[in-house]
């Protein structure tokens, strides 16, 4: 009797200790995640860079560290050149606008005046522009000047973090995967492996296909825009990259706007030539050479859901949210696929059992 009581007490104490240990681990993990939150942009960018660079790394993986470095630089260098310099150029233009508000407003008035709009509509448009300039431009200036210096510093830090995360995920990703599987109980390892496989295929379709298409389009746009003598080439290429990377968007949105601006400044012929040349040079090569590859890395998620994930994540969490939301969506879809597979497997076993019982 005394032995039974002591065993029961030991069992209860042991279970409580397990609960306390689990709570402590959760608290420690949550604290660690909270500490890493300022670097969330760099971590998420590094994860996305690793996905994009993995096809290149697979060709060079015999030399693990050198291959990881080459694959990382092959992807990071053009993205940093286009996105990094483009974002800085866009920020500089916003600062210039806030410092030259009267000149900007006067330029808008001249543009509207050149359209030969009827006088009554012209007065209304002029008043709208003036009212907007009094409210929006000062607010924009305050936001930019307050956050510009800190934003540039954090961008550089997160970019360095992204490069290191990408490199180590490529070089040590397999070891990390094996360590994760080793923690899972033996009975659940097959389910976890299938879940990770589905999630890997989904995220590969979301990031690899869109990123390679956007990167090729934006790189070609730099060459074409420079040849046409456009100003702020990197900023425009950045806009095309962002538009091409999001499903249901397209770089054509930027080209149409640029063609319309060119029509008002240089005439119809110049606008048509610009649009046709840009369409042929920027979009034909990706369609001919990348399309067969992109067809093999489909995410199997409706583009509208991915579109909502990208935009919603950007509004909630900035750069980190922009990439984290599609990852969360992919995690949910992967879990659904594993659940459906388990149901189908259970139904197949029931049918086999019924057939064997009849025999």
CSV table of C-alpha atoms in Angstrom, one decimal:
chain,number,residue,atom,x,y,z
A,1,UNK,CA,0.0,0.0,0.0
A,2,UNK,CA,2.8,2.4,1.0
A,3,UNK,CA,4.7,1.5,-2.2
A,4,UNK,CA,1.6,2.2,-4.4
A,5,UNK,CA,1.1,5.6,-2.8
A,6,UNK,CA,4.8,6.5,-3.2
A,7,UNK,CA,4.7,5.4,-6.9
A,8,UNK,CA,1.6,7.5,-7.5
A,9,UNK,CA,3.2,10.5,-5.9
A,10,UNK,CA,6.4,10.0,-7.9
A,11,UNK,CA,4.2,9.8,-11.1
A,12,UNK,CA,2.3,13.0,-10.2
A,13,UNK,CA,5.5,14.9,-9.4
A,14,UNK,CA,7.1,13.6,-12.6
A,15,UNK,CA,4.2,14.8,-14.7
A,16,UNK,CA,4.2,18.2,-13.0
A,17,UNK,CA,7.9,18.5,-13.7
A,18,UNK,CA,7.3,17.7,-17.3
A,19,UNK,CA,4.6,20.4,-17.5
A,20,UNK,CA,6.9,22.9,-15.8
A,21,UNK,CA,9.7,22.1,-18.2
A,22,UNK,CA,7.4,22.5,-21.2
A,23,UNK,CA,6.2,25.9,-19.9
A,24,UNK,CA,9.7,27.0,-19.3
A,25,UNK,CA,10.8,25.9,-22.8
A,26,UNK,CA,7.8,27.8,-24.3
A,27,UNK,CA,8.7,30.9,-22.3
A,28,UNK,CA,12.4,30.7,-23.4
A,29,UNK,CA,11.4,30.1,-27.0
A,30,UNK,CA,8.9,33.0,-27.0
A,31,UNK,CA,11.6,35.3,-25.4
A,32,UNK,CA,14.1,34.2,-28.1
A,33,UNK,CA,11.6,35.0,-30.9
A,34,UNK,CA,10.8,38.4,-29.3
A,35,UNK,CA,14.5,39.2,-29.2
A,36,UNK,CA,14.8,38.3,-32.9
A,37,UNK,CA,11.8,40.4,-34.0
A,38,UNK,CA,13.9,43.5,-35.1
A,39,UNK,CA,15.7,41.1,-37.4
A,40,UNK,CA,12.6,39.4,-38.8
A,41,UNK,CA,12.9,41.2,-42.1
A,42,UNK,CA,16.4,39.8,-42.6
A,43,UNK,CA,15.5,36.3,-41.5
A,44,UNK,CA,12.5,36.1,-43.8
A,45,UNK,CA,14.5,37.5,-46.7
A,46,UNK,CA,17.2,35.0,-46.1
A,47,UNK,CA,14.7,32.2,-46.2
A,48,UNK,CA,13.2,33.4,-49.4
A,49,UNK,CA,16.7,33.9,-50.9
A,50,UNK,CA,17.6,30.3,-49.9
A,51,UNK,CA,14.5,29.0,-51.8
A,52,UNK,CA,15.4,31.1,-54.9
A,53,UNK,CA,19.1,30.0,-54.8
A,54,UNK,CA,18.5,26.3,-54.1
A,55,UNK,CA,18.2,25.3,-57.8
A,56,UNK,CA,21.6,26.8,-58.3
A,57,UNK,CA,23.0,25.3,-55.2
A,58,UNK,CA,21.9,21.8,-56.3
A,59,UNK,CA,24.2,22.1,-59.3
A,60,UNK,CA,27.2,23.1,-57.0
A,61,UNK,CA,26.4,21.1,-53.9
A,62,UNK,CA,29.4,18.8,-54.2
A,63,UNK,CA,31.5,21.6,-52.7
A,64,UNK,CA,29.1,22.5,-50.0
A,65,UNK,CA,30.4,25.8,-48.6
A,66,UNK,CA,31.7,27.2,-51.9
A,67,UNK,CA,28.5,26.1,-53.7
A,68,UNK,CA,26.4,27.8,-51.0
A,69,UNK,CA,28.4,31.0,-51.3
A,70,UNK,CA,28.2,31.1,-55.1
A,71,UNK,CA,24.5,30.4,-55.1
A,72,UNK,CA,23.9,33.1,-52.5
A,73,UNK,CA,25.8,35.7,-54.3
A,74,UNK,CA,24.3,34.8,-57.7
A,75,UNK,CA,20.8,35.6,-56.3
A,76,UNK,CA,21.6,38.3,-53.7
A,77,UNK,CA,23.8,40.5,-55.9
A,78,UNK,CA,21.2,41.4,-58.5
A,79,UNK,CA,18.3,41.6,-56.0
A,80,UNK,CA,20.4,44.0,-53.8
A,81,UNK,CA,21.4,46.1,-56.7
A,82,UNK,CA,17.9,46.4,-58.1
A,83,UNK,CA,15.8,46.4,-54.9
A,84,UNK,CA,18.3,48.0,-52.5
A,85,UNK,CA,19.4,50.9,-54.7
A,86,UNK,CA,15.9,51.3,-56.1
A,87,UNK,CA,14.3,51.6,-52.6
A,88,UNK,CA,17.0,54.2,-51.6
A,89,UNK,CA,16.3,56.1,-54.9
A,90,UNK,CA,12.6,56.1,-54.2
A,91,UNK,CA,13.2,57.4,-50.7
A,92,UNK,CA,15.4,60.1,-52.0
A,93,UNK,CA,12.7,61.1,-54.5
A,94,UNK,CA,10.1,61.3,-51.7
A,95,UNK,CA,12.5,63.5,-49.7
A,96,UNK,CA,13.0,65.7,-52.8
A,97,UNK,CA,9.2,66.0,-53.2
A,98,UNK,CA,8.8,67.1,-49.6
A,99,UNK,CA,11.6,69.6,-49.9
A,100,UNK,CA,10.2,71.1,-53.1
A,101,UNK,CA,6.4,71.0,-52.5
A,102,UNK,CA,5.7,74.3,-54.3
A,103,UNK,CA,7.5,73.1,-57.4
A,104,UNK,CA,5.7,69.8,-57.4
A,105,UNK,CA,2.3,71.4,-57.1
A,106,UNK,CA,3.1,73.9,-59.8
A,107,UNK,CA,4.2,71.0,-62.1
A,108,UNK,CA,0.9,69.3,-61.4
A,109,UNK,CA,-1.0,72.4,-62.3
A,110,UNK,CA,1.0,72.7,-65.6
A,111,UNK,CA,0.3,69.1,-66.5
A,112,UNK,CA,-3.5,69.5,-65.8
A,113,UNK,CA,-3.5,72.7,-67.8
A,114,UNK,CA,-1.9,71.0,-70.8
A,115,UNK,CA,-4.8,68.5,-71.0
A,116,UNK,CA,-7.2,71.3,-72.1
A,117,UNK,CA,-9.8,70.3,-69.6
A,118,UNK,CA,-13.0,72.5,-69.5
A,119,UNK,CA,-12.6,75.4,-67.1
A,120,UNK,CA,-15.2,74.3,-64.5
A,121,UNK,CA,-13.5,70.9,-64.2
A,122,UNK,CA,-10.1,72.5,-64.2
A,123,UNK,CA,-10.9,74.7,-61.2
A,124,UNK,CA,-12.2,71.7,-59.3
A,125,UNK,CA,-9.1,69.6,-60.1
A,126,UNK,CA,-6.8,72.5,-59.2
A,127,UNK,CA,-8.5,73.0,-55.8
A,128,UNK,CA,-8.3,69.2,-55.1
A,129,UNK,CA,-4.6,69.2,-55.9
A,130,UNK,CA,-4.0,72.3,-53.7
A,131,UNK,CA,-6.0,70.8,-50.7
A,132,UNK,CA,-4.1,67.5,-51.1
A,133,UNK,CA,-0.7,69.2,-51.1
A,134,UNK,CA,-1.6,71.0,-47.9
A,135,UNK,CA,-2.4,67.8,-46.0
A,136,UNK,CA,-0.5,64.9,-47.7
A,137,UNK,CA,2.9,66.4,-48.5
A,138,UNK,CA,3.7,67.7,-45.0
A,139,UNK,CA,2.6,64.4,-43.5
A,140,UNK,CA,4.7,62.5,-46.0
A,141,UNK,CA,7.7,64.7,-45.2
A,142,UNK,CA,7.4,64.2,-41.5
A,143,UNK,CA,7.2,60.4,-41.9
A,144,UNK,CA,10.1,60.2,-44.2
A,145,UNK,CA,12.5,62.5,-42.3
A,146,UNK,CA,11.8,60.7,-39.0
A,147,UNK,CA,12.3,57.2,-40.2
A,148,UNK,CA,14.7,57.6,-43.1
A,149,UNK,CA,18.1,57.3,-41.2
A,150,UNK,CA,16.9,54.5,-39.0
A,151,UNK,CA,15.3,52.7,-41.9
A,152,UNK,CA,18.5,52.8,-44.0
A,153,UNK,CA,20.5,51.4,-41.0
A,154,UNK,CA,18.0,48.6,-40.3
A,155,UNK,CA,17.8,47.8,-44.0
A,156,UNK,CA,21.6,47.3,-44.2
A,157,UNK,CA,21.6,45.2,-41.0
A,158,UNK,CA,18.7,43.0,-42.2
A,159,UNK,CA,20.3,42.6,-45.6
A,160,UNK,CA,23.5,41.3,-44.0
A,161,UNK,CA,21.4,39.0,-41.8
A,162,UNK,CA,19.5,37.8,-45.0
A,163,UNK,CA,22.8,36.9,-46.7
A,164,UNK,CA,24.1,34.9,-43.8
A,165,UNK,CA,20.7,33.1,-43.3
A,166,UNK,CA,20.6,32.2,-47.0
A,167,UNK,CA,24.2,30.9,-46.9
A,168,UNK,CA,23.8,28.7,-43.8
A,169,UNK,CA,20.3,27.4,-44.9
A,170,UNK,CA,21.9,26.3,-48.2
A,171,UNK,CA,25.0,24.8,-46.6
A,172,UNK,CA,23.4,23.3,-43.5
A,173,UNK,CA,19.8,22.9,-44.5
A,174,UNK,CA,19.9,19.1,-44.8
A,175,UNK,CA,21.5,18.8,-41.4
A,176,UNK,CA,18.8,21.0,-39.9
A,177,UNK,CA,16.1,18.9,-41.6
A,178,UNK,CA,17.6,15.7,-40.1
A,179,UNK,CA,17.8,17.2,-36.7
A,180,UNK,CA,14.1,18.2,-36.9
A,181,UNK,CA,13.1,14.7,-37.9
A,182,UNK,CA,15.2,13.2,-35.2
A,183,UNK,CA,13.1,15.1,-32.5
A,184,UNK,CA,9.8,13.7,-33.9
A,185,UNK,CA,8.6,10.4,-32.3
A,186,UNK,CA,9.1,7.4,-34.6
A,187,UNK,CA,5.4,6.8,-35.2
A,188,UNK,CA,4.8,10.4,-36.5
A,189,UNK,CA,8.0,10.8,-38.6
A,190,UNK,CA,6.3,9.7,-41.9
A,191,UNK,CA,3.5,12.3,-41.4
A,192,UNK,CA,6.0,15.0,-40.6
A,193,UNK,CA,8.1,14.1,-43.7
A,194,UNK,CA,5.1,14.3,-45.9
A,195,UNK,CA,4.0,17.6,-44.4
A,196,UNK,CA,7.5,19.1,-44.9
A,197,UNK,CA,7.5,17.7,-48.5
A,198,UNK,CA,4.2,19.3,-49.4
A,199,UNK,CA,5.2,22.6,-47.7
A,200,UNK,CA,8.5,22.6,-49.6
A,201,UNK,CA,6.7,22.1,-52.9
A,202,UNK,CA,4.2,24.8,-52.2
A,203,UNK,CA,6.7,27.4,-51.1
A,204,UNK,CA,9.0,26.5,-54.0
A,205,UNK,CA,6.1,27.3,-56.3
A,206,UNK,CA,5.3,30.6,-54.5
A,207,UNK,CA,8.8,31.9,-54.3
A,208,UNK,CA,11.0,30.3,-56.9
A,209,UNK,CA,8.7,30.8,-59.9
A,210,UNK,CA,7.6,34.3,-59.1
A,211,UNK,CA,11.1,35.4,-58.0
A,212,UNK,CA,12.9,34.1,-61.1
A,213,UNK,CA,10.4,35.7,-63.4
A,214,UNK,CA,10.4,39.0,-61.5
A,215,UNK,CA,14.2,39.1,-61.3
A,216,UNK,CA,14.7,38.4,-65.1
A,217,UNK,CA,12.0,41.0,-66.0
A,218,UNK,CA,13.5,43.7,-63.7
A,219,UNK,CA,17.1,43.0,-64.8
A,220,UNK,CA,16.1,43.4,-68.5
A,221,UNK,CA,14.1,46.5,-67.7
A,222,UNK,CA,17.2,48.2,-66.3
A,223,UNK,CA,18.9,47.8,-69.7
A,224,UNK,CA,15.9,48.8,-71.8
A,225,UNK,CA,15.0,51.9,-69.6
A,226,UNK,CA,18.6,53.0,-69.7
A,227,UNK,CA,18.6,52.7,-73.5
A,228,UNK,CA,15.5,54.9,-73.7
A,229,UNK,CA,17.1,57.5,-71.5
A,230,UNK,CA,14.6,57.2,-68.6
A,231,UNK,CA,15.5,58.7,-65.3
A,232,UNK,CA,15.3,56.9,-62.0
A,233,UNK,CA,15.9,53.5,-63.7
A,234,UNK,CA,16.6,51.5,-60.6
A,235,UNK,CA,13.4,52.9,-58.9
A,236,UNK,CA,11.3,51.9,-61.9
A,237,UNK,CA,13.0,48.4,-62.0
A,238,UNK,CA,12.2,48.0,-58.4
A,239,UNK,CA,8.5,48.7,-59.0
A,240,UNK,CA,8.5,46.2,-61.9
A,241,UNK,CA,10.1,43.6,-59.7
A,242,UNK,CA,7.5,44.1,-56.9
A,243,UNK,CA,4.6,44.1,-59.4
A,244,UNK,CA,6.0,40.9,-61.2
A,245,UNK,CA,6.6,39.1,-57.9
A,246,UNK,CA,3.0,39.2,-56.7
A,247,UNK,CA,0.6,36.9,-58.4
A,248,UNK,CA,-2.2,38.7,-60.3
A,249,UNK,CA,0.0,41.7,-60.6
A,250,UNK,CA,2.3,42.3,-63.6
A,251,UNK,CA,5.1,44.6,-64.6
A,252,UNK,CA,2.8,45.6,-67.5
A,253,UNK,CA,1.1,47.9,-65.0
A,254,UNK,CA,4.3,49.9,-64.7
A,255,UNK,CA,4.9,49.8,-68.5
A,256,UNK,CA,1.4,51.1,-69.2
A,257,UNK,CA,1.9,54.1,-66.9
A,258,UNK,CA,5.3,54.9,-68.3
A,259,UNK,CA,3.9,54.6,-71.9
A,260,UNK,CA,1.1,57.0,-71.0
A,261,UNK,CA,3.5,59.5,-69.5
A,262,UNK,CA,5.7,59.2,-72.6
A,263,UNK,CA,2.6,59.8,-74.8
A,264,UNK,CA,1.9,63.2,-73.1
A,265,UNK,CA,5.6,64.2,-73.1
A,266,UNK,CA,6.9,62.9,-76.5
A,267,UNK,CA,3.8,61.9,-78.5
A,268,UNK,CA,2.0,58.8,-79.6
A,269,UNK,CA,4.7,57.3,-81.8
A,270,UNK,CA,7.3,57.4,-79.1
A,271,UNK,CA,4.9,55.9,-76.6
A,272,UNK,CA,4.0,53.0,-78.9
A,273,UNK,CA,7.6,52.3,-79.8
A,274,UNK,CA,8.6,52.3,-76.1
A,275,UNK,CA,5.7,49.9,-75.2
A,276,UNK,CA,6.4,47.5,-78.0
A,277,UNK,CA,10.2,47.4,-77.5
A,278,UNK,CA,9.8,46.9,-73.7
A,279,UNK,CA,7.2,44.2,-74.2
A,280,UNK,CA,9.4,42.3,-76.7
A,281,UNK,CA,12.7,42.6,-74.9
A,282,UNK,CA,11.6,42.5,-71.3
A,283,UNK,CA,8.8,39.8,-71.4
A,284,UNK,CA,9.5,37.5,-74.4
A,285,UNK,CA,12.8,36.0,-73.0
A,286,UNK,CA,11.1,35.0,-69.7
A,287,UNK,CA,8.2,33.5,-71.5
A,288,UNK,CA,10.3,31.5,-73.9
A,289,UNK,CA,13.0,30.3,-71.5
A,290,UNK,CA,11.6,30.5,-68.0
A,291,UNK,CA,8.0,29.4,-68.6
A,292,UNK,CA,8.8,25.6,-69.1
A,293,UNK,CA,10.7,25.7,-65.8
A,294,UNK,CA,8.1,27.7,-63.9
A,295,UNK,CA,5.4,25.3,-65.0
A,296,UNK,CA,7.1,22.6,-62.9
A,297,UNK,CA,7.2,24.6,-59.7
A,298,UNK,CA,3.5,25.5,-59.3
A,299,UNK,CA,2.4,26.1,-55.8
A,300,UNK,CA,-1.1,24.4,-56.3
A,301,UNK,CA,-2.7,27.4,-54.5
A,302,UNK,CA,-5.1,29.7,-56.2
A,303,UNK,CA,-3.3,32.9,-57.2
A,304,UNK,CA,-5.9,35.1,-55.6
A,305,UNK,CA,-5.1,33.5,-52.2
A,306,UNK,CA,-1.4,34.1,-52.7
A,307,UNK,CA,-2.2,37.7,-53.8
A,308,UNK,CA,-4.2,38.3,-50.6
A,309,UNK,CA,-1.4,36.7,-48.5
A,310,UNK,CA,1.3,38.9,-50.0
A,311,UNK,CA,-0.7,42.2,-49.6
A,312,UNK,CA,-2.2,41.4,-46.2
A,313,UNK,CA,1.2,40.3,-44.9
A,314,UNK,CA,2.8,43.5,-46.1
A,315,UNK,CA,0.2,45.7,-44.4
A,316,UNK,CA,0.5,43.8,-41.1
A,317,UNK,CA,4.2,43.1,-40.9
A,318,UNK,CA,6.1,45.0,-43.6
A,319,UNK,CA,8.8,43.1,-45.4
A,320,UNK,CA,8.7,40.2,-43.0
A,321,UNK,CA,4.9,40.0,-43.2
A,322,UNK,CA,5.1,40.2,-47.0
A,323,UNK,CA,7.0,36.9,-47.1
A,324,UNK,CA,5.7,35.4,-43.8
A,325,UNK,CA,2.0,35.4,-44.8
A,326,UNK,CA,2.5,33.2,-47.9
A,327,UNK,CA,4.6,30.8,-45.7
A,328,UNK,CA,1.7,30.6,-43.2
A,329,UNK,CA,-0.7,30.0,-46.1
A,330,UNK,CA,1.5,27.3,-47.5
A,331,UNK,CA,1.7,25.7,-44.0
A,332,UNK,CA,-2.1,25.5,-43.8
A,333,UNK,CA,-2.4,24.1,-47.3
A,334,UNK,CA,0.3,21.5,-46.6
A,335,UNK,CA,-1.5,20.4,-43.4
A,336,UNK,CA,-4.8,20.1,-45.4
A,337,UNK,CA,-3.0,17.9,-48.1
A,338,UNK,CA,-1.6,15.6,-45.4
A,339,UNK,CA,-5.0,15.3,-43.8
A,340,UNK,CA,-6.6,14.4,-47.1
A,341,UNK,CA,-3.9,11.8,-47.8
A,342,UNK,CA,-4.5,10.3,-44.4
A,343,UNK,CA,-8.3,10.1,-45.0
A,344,UNK,CA,-7.7,8.5,-48.4
A,345,UNK,CA,-5.3,6.0,-46.9
A,346,UNK,CA,-7.8,5.1,-44.2
A,347,UNK,CA,-10.6,4.7,-46.8
A,348,UNK,CA,-8.3,2.5,-48.9
A,349,UNK,CA,-7.5,0.3,-45.9
A,350,UNK,CA,-11.1,-0.1,-45.1
A,351,UNK,CA,-11.9,-1.1,-48.6
A,352,UNK,CA,-9.1,-3.7,-48.6
A,353,UNK,CA,-10.3,-5.0,-45.2
A,354,UNK,CA,-13.8,-5.4,-46.5
A,355,UNK,CA,-12.7,-7.1,-49.7
A,356,UNK,CA,-10.5,-9.5,-47.7
A,357,UNK,CA,-13.4,-10.2,-45.3
A,358,UNK,CA,-15.7,-11.1,-48.2
A,359,UNK,CA,-13.1,-13.4,-49.6
